[in-house]
């Protein structure tokens, strides 16, 4: 694997060239935060600022999350790791961003760490996508020979529970939810404006943090992400009270993959599973 | 001054919990947070600071103000009675203790007295708890900026210091003295203990957090003068995803929303935390929003705390606890932003 420091050098160089050559007007990547272990997502607009960019094991953010902020037609270079690149692909499939507007700077990386715990997060979230699935420039060598497990391995314990135990599990987890909405806001696929939770006519769920409203929020969000979640794990990492949202998303993703034969954001030619109809689609969900 | 052996601590917790509501730090999956204590064994003193602030004891995330029932042609409505039992909150870090006074200025001193805050505040004895003065401060903290030390007893009713074998409890107010006097099983502390207490307070002054020269009056004016510097605000808030984590974690954020929520014929009028960073924070019924952009809303957060609050209440509404930075999913750091604005 290419050392993070080297990737950082390449990132700076590419950003500088792209901005100088006028190929893009902005570069979405990472910069130093209040210390090294706490980088921040950043946008660079001038070649002279490219030297502020950083890359290290704490650059966990999925920068694809920021793409939908800019009007279609804005030329953007975006730094993406494996799972992040799937978000870009999924956004292209959904017509939210245009392939020609983007210069995708791919970063093959393993050993990314959770900022809060220092724990290596690969196995938890991005297990199957170490290398970006789509890119224009690679900022490091592709990684081969690492034994990548299935992204669904972490579900073993959860799947071992019966229906009642699962219900009890989620009810207990959601008791901690403070409805800060960091999960939806960190998610690259949660771009609805307004989100159903912010609508007041009709009001879909209690605005105050009642248990029922919280359940309504999460279950609806889980289903809105069906066939769209690209397994970056940002929702769980963003949560200030550590609710393992990615487990539910993975479970839905697994069932979706089994039913419709495609995982989200893997192939730019695919149509989003929930927006497509094929004769051979599973009708299991109807029965 | 009183003291109790560490291995007797659960005895103290038990008595306090039996007498009335006791709020204390409890370890959960997400870290340590204040909770109403049902089981004395749940209380922990092994934590740096709680993930969320202690404000929820006086200003719960959601609170019913009126309960009502709609019957044939009429609505029966009852105000919700306010808590009147004496309560104790135990284990509040010095910087967080200061947040209560700041919140008092708003909820009690703005010309209108907020009965919900007042009833709980009036009935609650605050037991402050010194940080471990031999350990480094968390890198996100910046309470030194406001002149607070890691073991400042000011503002607490009782201040608690942990030594190897005991907890020293010193009353700082009449209310605190009353509480300690009522706990007959506490030992009387000796001269040596007094010395340790004083030394801890002193050592607390030497624990360094990040710090900046911030004069309330100066920064208040400065922020108004850079209000229109959109480029600056957009730059420093670019990463912000407009969630509510920083606000919900903050001990001095007091914005709330009010809504009637009903199931079938019964419902309540509630107030619950709101956050200035939310998309719909100042969304008007017409559909117009005077702060549609994230940088405008985050600017409101900074200017409210460091400028408008100074004008209105004479102090900055921030205690440098570092929580907003710690819980922010993208590491937005209010300290750096204010510091940068100060130098513009
Ligand atoms: S739901 Fe979570 S894991 Fe899935 S794309 Fe959104 S943030 Fe990433
Ligand atoms: S980030 Fe966590 S606490 Fe916040 S709304 Fe989502 S699940 Fe709830
Ligand atoms: S603004 Fe941040 S540092 Fe200041 S009191 Fe609130 S949470 Fe603490
Ligand atoms: S500063 Fe951080 S915690 Fe606060 S709204 Fe923005 S992203 Fe959320």
XYZ file of C-alpha atoms and ligand atoms in Angstrom:
663
model
C 0.000 0.000 0.000
C 1.204 3.509 -0.764
C 2.105 5.381 2.421
C -0.414 7.984 3.533
C 2.255 10.666 3.350
C 2.862 9.859 -0.290
C -0.850 9.891 -1.028
C -0.952 13.316 0.596
C 1.840 14.540 -1.708
C 0.023 13.225 -4.759
C -3.214 14.793 -3.576
C -1.590 18.210 -3.259
C 0.095 17.910 -6.635
C -3.048 16.795 -8.446
C -5.154 19.480 -6.784
C -2.647 22.133 -7.774
C -2.470 20.962 -11.393
C -6.215 20.664 -11.796
C -6.864 24.113 -10.387
C -4.003 25.725 -12.282
C -5.052 24.131 -15.535
C -8.614 25.315 -14.967
C -9.948 21.769 -15.242
C -11.912 22.141 -12.039
C -13.026 25.098 -9.953
C -12.900 23.281 -6.655
C -11.263 20.312 -4.985
C -13.024 18.457 -2.194
C -10.577 16.760 0.159
C -9.178 16.981 3.687
C -7.312 19.582 5.699
C -5.784 19.703 9.157
C -8.276 20.352 11.959
C -7.455 21.548 15.457
C -4.831 18.817 15.584
C -3.473 16.049 13.359
C -5.849 13.400 14.625
C -8.833 15.549 13.794
C -8.743 16.474 10.119
C -11.637 18.374 8.565
C -13.362 18.108 5.201
C -12.303 21.038 3.081
C -12.744 22.686 -0.281
C -9.796 24.228 -2.066
C -10.468 26.805 -4.752
C -7.023 28.271 -5.413
C -3.917 26.364 -6.493
C -1.920 28.195 -3.850
C -4.049 26.601 -1.122
C -3.461 23.049 -2.310
C -0.624 22.704 0.187
C -3.155 22.802 3.022
C -4.509 19.428 1.993
C -3.701 16.433 4.155
C -4.289 12.735 4.115
C -3.874 10.398 7.043
C -5.594 7.441 8.684
C -8.157 9.728 10.335
C -9.484 11.121 7.048
C -12.574 8.965 7.314
C -15.073 11.437 5.875
C -16.915 10.567 2.735
C -16.345 13.667 0.638
C -19.034 12.589 -1.836
C -21.402 13.942 0.795
C -20.584 17.480 -0.313
C -21.076 16.962 -4.064
C -24.799 17.665 -4.121
C -24.217 21.117 -2.607
C -22.960 22.503 -5.865
C -25.057 23.240 -8.953
C -24.850 20.746 -11.821
C -22.165 21.959 -14.184
C -19.674 22.891 -11.447
C -16.379 21.217 -12.250
C -15.257 19.396 -9.131
C -12.348 17.175 -8.195
C -13.227 14.903 -5.304
C -10.933 12.699 -3.219
C -12.540 9.336 -2.525
C -11.597 6.129 -0.781
C -13.162 2.807 -1.743
C -16.625 3.158 -0.257
C -16.709 6.896 -0.981
C -16.270 6.180 -4.680
C -19.379 4.003 -4.531
C -21.291 7.039 -3.276
C -20.109 8.983 -6.319
C -21.265 6.168 -8.598
C -24.619 5.939 -6.854
C -25.112 9.719 -7.114
C -24.357 9.513 -10.833
C -26.863 6.653 -11.207
C -29.452 8.757 -9.425
C -28.808 11.725 -11.678
C -27.687 13.970 -8.831
C -24.221 14.573 -10.250
C -22.839 14.293 -13.763
C -19.867 12.139 -14.586
C -18.372 14.824 -16.880
C -18.407 17.370 -14.090
C -16.110 15.269 -11.959
C -12.460 14.441 -11.663
C -12.387 11.516 -9.261
C -9.190 11.260 -7.229
C -9.146 7.674 -6.003
C -7.416 6.653 -2.800
C -6.816 2.954 -2.180
C -6.506 2.663 1.578
C -6.690 0.213 4.426
C -6.109 0.904 8.088
C -8.366 3.948 8.364
C -9.105 4.696 12.007
C -12.073 5.903 13.991
C -11.089 9.305 15.390
C -12.816 8.760 18.686
C -11.597 5.265 19.475
C -8.511 4.825 17.293
C -9.984 1.504 16.213
C -9.317 0.344 12.632
C -12.641 0.565 10.856
C -12.079 -1.415 7.651
C -13.693 -4.610 8.797
C -16.717 -2.803 10.169
C -17.727 -0.864 7.151
C -15.677 -0.780 4.004
C -14.540 -4.405 4.028
C -15.192 -5.179 0.404
C -14.138 -1.942 -1.236
C -10.526 -1.183 -0.501
C -9.889 0.182 -3.977
C -12.078 2.883 -5.501
C -14.532 1.391 -7.990
C -14.364 4.441 -10.250
C -11.639 7.046 -10.594
C -9.811 9.278 -13.019
C -6.552 9.513 -11.129
C -5.242 7.083 -8.524
C -3.308 8.751 -5.724
C -1.719 5.483 -4.592
C -1.189 1.974 -5.919
C -4.145 -0.367 -5.966
C -4.090 -2.739 -3.043
C -4.103 -6.419 -3.795
C -3.614 -9.500 -1.705
C -5.399 -8.177 1.377
C -7.953 -10.707 2.454
C -11.139 -8.697 2.313
C -14.046 -10.348 4.071
C -17.648 -9.960 3.080
C -19.146 -6.592 4.070
C -21.878 -8.598 5.731
C -19.631 -10.583 8.094
C -20.262 -8.162 10.948
C -23.942 -9.040 10.795
C -23.367 -12.544 12.188
C -24.283 -11.677 15.759
C -27.281 -9.603 14.753
C -28.582 -12.288 12.411
C -28.257 -14.827 15.169
C -31.001 -13.026 17.084
C -34.643 -13.927 16.686
C -37.275 -11.323 15.785
C -38.020 -10.350 19.368
C -34.370 -10.000 20.252
C -33.769 -7.758 17.239
C -36.716 -5.586 18.127
C -35.433 -5.330 21.695
C -31.940 -4.559 20.397
C -33.041 -1.607 18.283
C -35.432 -0.267 20.863
C -32.587 -0.206 23.361
C -30.196 1.437 20.915
C -32.716 4.110 19.946
C -33.365 5.020 23.565
C -30.078 6.898 23.394
C -30.927 8.795 20.219
C -31.010 12.547 20.842
C -32.324 13.344 17.361
C -29.416 15.523 16.446
C -29.810 14.224 12.886
C -26.057 13.967 12.410
C -26.621 10.534 10.824
C -28.743 11.785 7.954
C -26.616 14.901 7.568
C -23.368 12.936 7.298
C -24.829 10.523 4.760
C -23.918 11.141 1.107
C -27.216 9.615 0.009
C -29.445 11.718 2.304
C -29.815 14.708 0.034
C -33.599 15.230 0.205
C -34.606 18.849 0.693
C -36.631 18.948 2.776
C -36.118 15.653 4.537
C -39.480 14.074 5.441
C -38.611 14.701 9.101
C -38.534 18.459 8.504
C -41.872 18.566 6.721
C -44.712 20.019 8.752
C -47.608 19.436 6.361
C -48.148 16.617 6.800
C -46.031 15.942 9.812
C -44.702 12.418 9.535
C -43.324 12.104 13.042
C -43.269 13.962 16.350
C -40.854 16.847 16.237
C -39.993 16.363 19.878
C -37.804 13.350 20.625
C -40.510 10.855 21.537
C -39.721 7.146 21.200
C -42.356 6.734 18.498
C -41.014 9.651 16.504
C -37.479 8.376 16.796
C -38.530 4.963 15.543
C -40.402 6.593 12.684
C -37.323 8.598 11.759
C -34.918 5.704 11.736
C -37.128 3.069 10.144
C -38.118 5.450 7.368
C -34.538 6.497 6.825
C -33.414 2.879 6.761
C -35.916 2.145 4.011
C -35.097 5.295 2.063
C -31.544 3.998 1.954
C -32.525 0.555 0.665
C -30.446 -0.304 -2.366
C -28.685 3.063 -2.021
C -26.489 2.776 1.082
C -22.927 2.324 -0.076
C -21.565 1.168 3.259
C -19.241 4.035 4.151
C -20.207 3.932 7.829
C -20.368 7.713 8.174
C -23.786 7.594 9.854
C -22.495 5.476 12.732
C -19.299 7.485 13.087
C -21.207 10.777 13.087
C -23.521 9.660 15.883
C -22.537 11.320 19.168
C -24.065 8.455 21.138
C -22.632 5.604 19.084
C -25.755 3.992 17.710
C -24.617 1.279 15.237
C -26.853 2.421 12.382
C -24.633 0.743 9.800
C -25.817 -2.668 11.021
C -29.352 -2.034 9.850
C -28.187 -0.499 6.593
C -25.965 -3.494 5.935
C -28.792 -5.883 6.639
C -31.037 -4.107 4.155
C -28.176 -3.943 1.638
C -27.611 -7.663 1.991
C -31.253 -8.488 1.318
C -31.333 -6.066 -1.580
C -28.288 -7.636 -3.127
C -29.802 -11.089 -2.762
C -33.090 -9.995 -4.308
C -31.916 -7.770 -7.132
C -28.415 -9.037 -7.828
C -26.609 -5.736 -7.430
C -24.898 -3.810 -4.680
C -25.292 -0.045 -4.518
C -22.808 2.160 -6.321
C -20.651 -0.590 -7.815
C -21.282 0.042 -11.465
C -22.011 3.273 -13.264
C -24.142 1.419 -15.836
C -26.558 0.031 -13.224
C -29.902 1.608 -12.511
C -30.752 2.136 -8.837
C -32.304 -1.132 -7.637
C -35.457 0.506 -6.301
C -36.003 2.607 -9.413
C -35.647 -0.230 -11.859
C -37.785 -3.154 -12.910
C -36.507 -6.388 -14.324
C -38.553 -9.422 -15.226
C -36.367 -11.629 -13.082
C -36.588 -9.422 -9.984
C -37.420 -11.225 -6.788
C -41.019 -10.873 -5.693
C -40.135 -12.046 -2.229
C -40.876 -8.651 -0.722
C -44.484 -8.922 -1.867
C -45.059 -12.285 -0.236
C -15.024 20.114 55.320
C -16.186 16.493 55.219
C -14.844 13.355 53.648
C -15.788 9.816 52.798
C -13.623 6.834 51.903
C -13.830 5.933 48.211
C -15.056 2.449 49.045
C -17.933 4.043 50.978
C -18.937 6.244 48.048
C -21.857 4.020 47.075
C -23.258 4.593 50.561
C -23.394 8.340 49.886
C -25.004 7.730 46.502
C -27.559 5.423 48.060
C -28.646 7.946 50.670
C -28.867 10.792 48.159
C -30.849 8.688 45.703
C -33.293 7.647 48.420
C -33.954 11.217 49.512
C -34.926 12.618 46.166
C -33.885 12.748 42.571
C -30.149 12.270 42.199
C -28.453 12.969 38.895
C -24.986 11.569 38.465
C -22.575 10.241 35.830
C -23.397 6.778 34.500
C -21.397 4.786 32.001
C -23.397 3.771 28.942
C -22.457 2.419 25.534
C -21.755 5.920 24.252
C -19.574 6.962 27.189
C -20.535 8.635 30.463
C -23.591 10.857 30.819
C -25.721 12.302 33.608
C -28.741 10.219 34.456
C -31.372 10.055 37.161
C -30.070 7.359 39.462
C -32.196 4.331 40.195
C -29.415 1.931 41.046
C -26.576 3.421 43.163
C -24.071 0.986 41.678
C -24.509 2.661 38.268
C -22.741 5.844 39.311
C -19.172 6.194 38.110
C -16.482 8.717 38.941
C -14.113 7.354 36.306
C -14.609 9.695 33.403
C -13.018 12.743 31.876
C -16.193 14.620 31.128
C -19.673 13.563 30.123
C -20.454 13.278 26.394
C -23.485 15.538 26.756
C -23.692 18.400 29.201
C -25.499 18.421 32.551
C -27.964 21.065 31.310
C -30.606 18.370 30.767
C -31.133 18.208 34.537
C -32.533 21.753 34.543
C -33.510 21.988 30.903
C -34.573 18.518 29.743
C -34.390 17.803 26.027
C -38.161 17.556 26.007
C -40.611 18.760 28.606
C -44.417 18.785 28.735
C -45.801 22.190 29.681
C -49.534 21.577 29.259
C -51.445 18.324 28.881
C -54.834 18.357 27.231
C -57.719 16.215 26.183
C -60.268 17.064 23.566
C -63.788 15.975 24.452
C -67.106 16.856 22.818
C -66.741 20.474 21.916
C -64.322 21.286 24.714
C -60.665 21.010 25.527
C -59.543 20.194 29.032
C -56.082 21.540 29.605
C -53.881 21.298 32.693
C -50.495 22.862 33.256
C -47.950 20.211 34.202
C -46.966 20.577 37.871
C -43.372 21.555 38.392
C -40.869 19.413 40.241
C -40.615 20.566 43.834
C -38.627 17.797 45.507
C -35.087 18.682 46.535
C -32.639 17.144 44.103
C -28.888 16.730 43.866
C -26.641 16.719 40.837
C -23.302 15.144 41.608
C -20.084 15.096 39.635
C -20.251 18.306 37.595
C -16.898 19.491 36.234
C -15.857 23.067 37.150
C -16.360 24.539 33.677
C -19.832 23.008 33.482
C -20.752 24.416 36.893
C -20.138 27.867 35.405
C -22.592 27.123 32.628
C -25.456 27.099 35.147
C -24.834 30.740 36.094
C -24.729 31.710 32.437
C -28.032 29.945 31.803
C -29.504 31.655 34.902
C -28.931 35.034 33.297
C -31.131 34.007 30.425
C -33.802 31.919 32.117
C -34.076 34.028 35.274
C -32.606 37.422 34.472
C -34.146 38.463 31.174
C -37.163 40.123 32.722
C -39.252 36.985 32.410
C -38.656 34.163 34.821
C -38.792 30.745 33.249
C -40.711 28.587 35.745
C -39.438 25.317 34.291
C -35.792 26.199 34.713
C -36.381 27.955 38.035
C -38.192 25.143 39.799
C -35.468 22.659 39.071
C -32.602 25.038 39.634
C -33.990 26.272 42.964
C -34.425 22.772 44.277
C -31.133 21.301 43.191
C -27.872 21.184 45.083
C -24.850 21.136 42.796
C -21.907 18.970 43.781
C -18.979 20.000 41.596
C -16.129 17.619 40.936
C -12.504 18.562 40.229
C -10.861 17.197 37.100
C -7.906 14.892 37.738
C -5.280 17.599 38.169
C -2.380 15.239 37.477
C -3.714 14.441 33.991
C -3.603 16.563 30.842
C -6.731 18.329 29.651
C -8.538 17.013 26.586
C -7.164 18.694 23.438
C -10.599 20.092 22.585
C -11.071 21.878 25.924
C -10.374 25.610 26.208
C -11.874 26.637 29.540
C -8.647 28.450 30.500
C -9.739 31.083 27.997
C -12.433 32.117 30.465
C -10.090 31.972 33.409
C -11.455 28.719 34.806
C -9.180 26.161 36.423
C -9.504 22.383 36.436
C -10.411 22.375 40.133
C -12.192 25.698 40.684
C -14.817 25.264 43.382
C -16.675 28.531 42.564
C -20.286 28.092 41.610
C -20.726 24.679 43.238
C -22.764 24.234 46.429
C -20.420 21.457 47.444
C -17.091 20.846 45.776
C -15.660 17.369 45.589
C -12.002 16.422 45.243
C -10.846 12.863 44.803
C -7.690 11.691 46.525
C -6.207 8.190 46.501
C -8.470 6.832 49.168
C -11.131 9.426 49.844
C -13.469 12.017 48.462
C -13.161 15.415 50.092
C -16.395 17.391 50.223
C -16.275 21.089 50.950
C -19.399 23.209 51.197
C -19.237 26.453 49.241
C -22.751 27.787 49.937
C -25.364 27.553 52.682
C -27.285 25.074 50.630
C -24.177 22.950 50.337
C -23.482 23.196 54.047
C -27.017 22.109 54.839
C -26.644 19.081 52.644
C -23.335 18.032 54.152
C -24.608 18.617 57.704
C -27.541 16.361 56.997
C -25.267 13.478 56.031
C -24.265 12.314 59.489
C -22.204 9.392 58.298
C -19.588 11.628 56.626
C -16.286 11.966 58.464
C -14.973 15.336 59.495
C -11.918 16.185 57.421
C -8.656 17.057 59.150
C -6.075 19.778 58.611
C -4.134 17.513 56.261
C -7.230 17.038 54.102
C -7.798 20.797 53.986
C -4.260 21.159 52.731
C -4.768 18.555 50.024
C -7.980 20.291 48.941
C -6.287 23.673 48.656
C -3.339 22.184 46.813
C -5.650 20.510 44.337
C -7.386 23.792 43.602
C -3.976 25.352 43.072
C -2.712 22.527 40.886
C -5.920 22.827 38.901
C -4.836 26.320 37.897
C -1.709 24.816 36.362
C -3.580 22.330 34.144
C -3.395 23.990 30.746
C -6.098 23.859 28.111
C -5.987 25.721 24.832
C -6.420 29.373 25.552
C -6.724 32.700 23.777
C -6.915 36.331 24.795
C -10.599 36.957 24.396
C -12.096 40.041 25.943
C -15.899 39.797 25.899
C -16.498 43.433 24.958
C -13.842 43.393 22.251
C -14.895 40.124 20.634
C -18.540 41.214 20.778
C -17.738 44.262 18.637
C -15.298 42.398 16.449
C -17.850 39.791 15.437
C -20.365 42.458 14.482
C -17.709 44.107 12.346
C -16.895 40.871 10.496
C -20.523 39.792 10.206
C -20.614 40.671 6.518
C -17.364 38.927 5.705
C -19.125 36.079 3.935
C -15.900 34.707 2.585
C -14.568 34.167 6.108
C -17.749 32.530 7.399
C -18.058 30.290 4.378
C -14.471 29.210 4.677
C -14.651 28.287 8.350
C -17.994 26.511 8.076
C -17.495 24.736 4.769
C -17.411 21.314 6.425
C -20.462 21.896 8.636
C -23.252 19.474 7.793
C -25.916 21.365 9.753
C -26.777 18.773 12.365
C -27.631 19.473 15.982
C -24.817 17.639 17.735
C -22.830 20.704 18.850
C -25.906 22.473 20.169
C -27.370 19.465 21.924
C -24.043 18.756 23.550
C -23.478 22.342 24.684
C -24.154 23.307 28.306
C -24.986 26.902 27.385
C -27.210 26.500 24.316
C -30.778 27.205 25.329
C -32.862 27.489 22.168
C -36.047 25.488 22.206
C -38.991 24.820 19.971
C -42.613 24.400 21.064
C -45.100 22.051 19.529
C -48.462 20.463 20.249
C -48.309 16.736 19.838
C -51.391 14.631 20.009
C -52.365 11.000 19.690
C -56.071 10.498 19.143
C -57.722 12.948 21.539
C -54.917 13.412 24.021
C -51.823 15.446 23.730
C -49.376 17.834 25.248
C -47.758 21.109 24.500
C -44.047 20.528 24.763
C -40.912 22.424 24.558
C -37.797 20.693 23.334
C -34.285 21.555 22.266
C -33.786 23.249 18.938
C -30.514 24.026 17.168
C -29.602 27.131 15.189
C -27.728 24.997 12.691
C -30.861 23.070 11.645
C -32.192 23.834 8.169
C -35.603 24.810 9.544
C -34.378 26.820 12.549
C -35.778 30.142 11.408
C -37.979 28.855 8.634
C -41.079 31.042 8.594
C -44.625 29.928 7.897
C -44.511 31.756 4.584
C -41.690 29.488 3.475
C -39.145 32.276 3.747
C -35.997 31.589 5.734
C -33.787 34.548 6.641
C -30.879 32.154 7.197
C -31.121 29.632 4.383
C -27.400 28.882 4.227
C -25.312 26.869 6.631
C -22.695 29.583 7.069
C -25.432 32.032 8.089
C -26.734 29.661 10.724
C -23.344 28.743 12.118
C -22.468 32.440 12.151
C -25.590 32.929 14.256
C -24.236 30.351 16.687
C -20.875 32.060 17.059
C -22.290 35.593 17.143
C -25.003 34.665 19.602
C -22.551 33.138 22.018
C -19.706 35.604 21.654
C -21.440 38.835 20.724
C -25.193 39.183 21.254
C -25.009 37.385 24.566
C -22.354 39.791 25.750
C -24.541 42.757 24.803
C -27.621 41.319 26.406
C -26.318 39.520 29.473
C -22.808 40.857 29.931
C -20.924 37.610 29.382
C -19.949 35.138 26.697
C -22.222 32.102 26.648
C -19.496 29.525 26.349
C -17.454 27.860 29.075
C -14.843 26.173 26.883
C -15.899 22.643 27.812
C -14.903 21.467 24.324
C -17.998 19.311 23.845
C -19.145 20.948 20.603
C -15.785 20.128 19.068
C -15.723 16.584 20.462
C -19.190 15.638 19.251
C -18.977 17.388 15.880
C -18.926 14.745 13.152
C -16.571 16.910 11.081
C -14.432 18.570 13.771
C -15.688 22.114 13.442
C -13.975 23.917 16.290
C -15.606 27.032 17.690
C -12.415 27.990 19.527
C -10.379 28.186 16.311
C -13.140 30.096 14.558
C -13.469 32.710 17.290
C -9.712 32.989 17.560
C -9.424 33.507 13.826
C -12.225 36.086 13.779
C -10.526 37.892 16.642
C -7.394 38.258 14.552
C -9.093 39.465 11.378
S -26.553 5.080 5.397
Fe -24.625 5.315 6.524
S -23.238 3.776 5.630
Fe -24.961 4.050 4.208
S -24.299 5.602 2.733
Fe -25.392 6.694 4.372
S -23.801 7.279 5.827
Fe -22.880 5.720 4.488
S -26.721 10.740 14.905
Fe -27.280 9.311 16.541
S -28.256 10.574 18.118
Fe -28.177 11.810 16.259
S -30.180 11.432 15.289
Fe -28.749 9.950 14.400
S -28.964 8.101 15.679
Fe -29.891 9.824 16.803
S -19.848 26.394 22.702
Fe -18.726 24.457 22.850
S -17.055 24.826 24.280
Fe -18.536 26.512 24.514
S -19.850 25.808 26.197
Fe -20.829 25.162 24.294
S -20.095 23.055 23.961
Fe -18.753 23.989 25.506
S -20.576 22.446 13.681
Fe -20.467 20.211 13.608
S -21.908 19.508 15.167
Fe -22.373 21.658 14.749
S -23.959 21.618 13.160
Fe -21.997 21.794 12.088
S -21.433 19.662 11.659
Fe -23.037 19.559 13.230
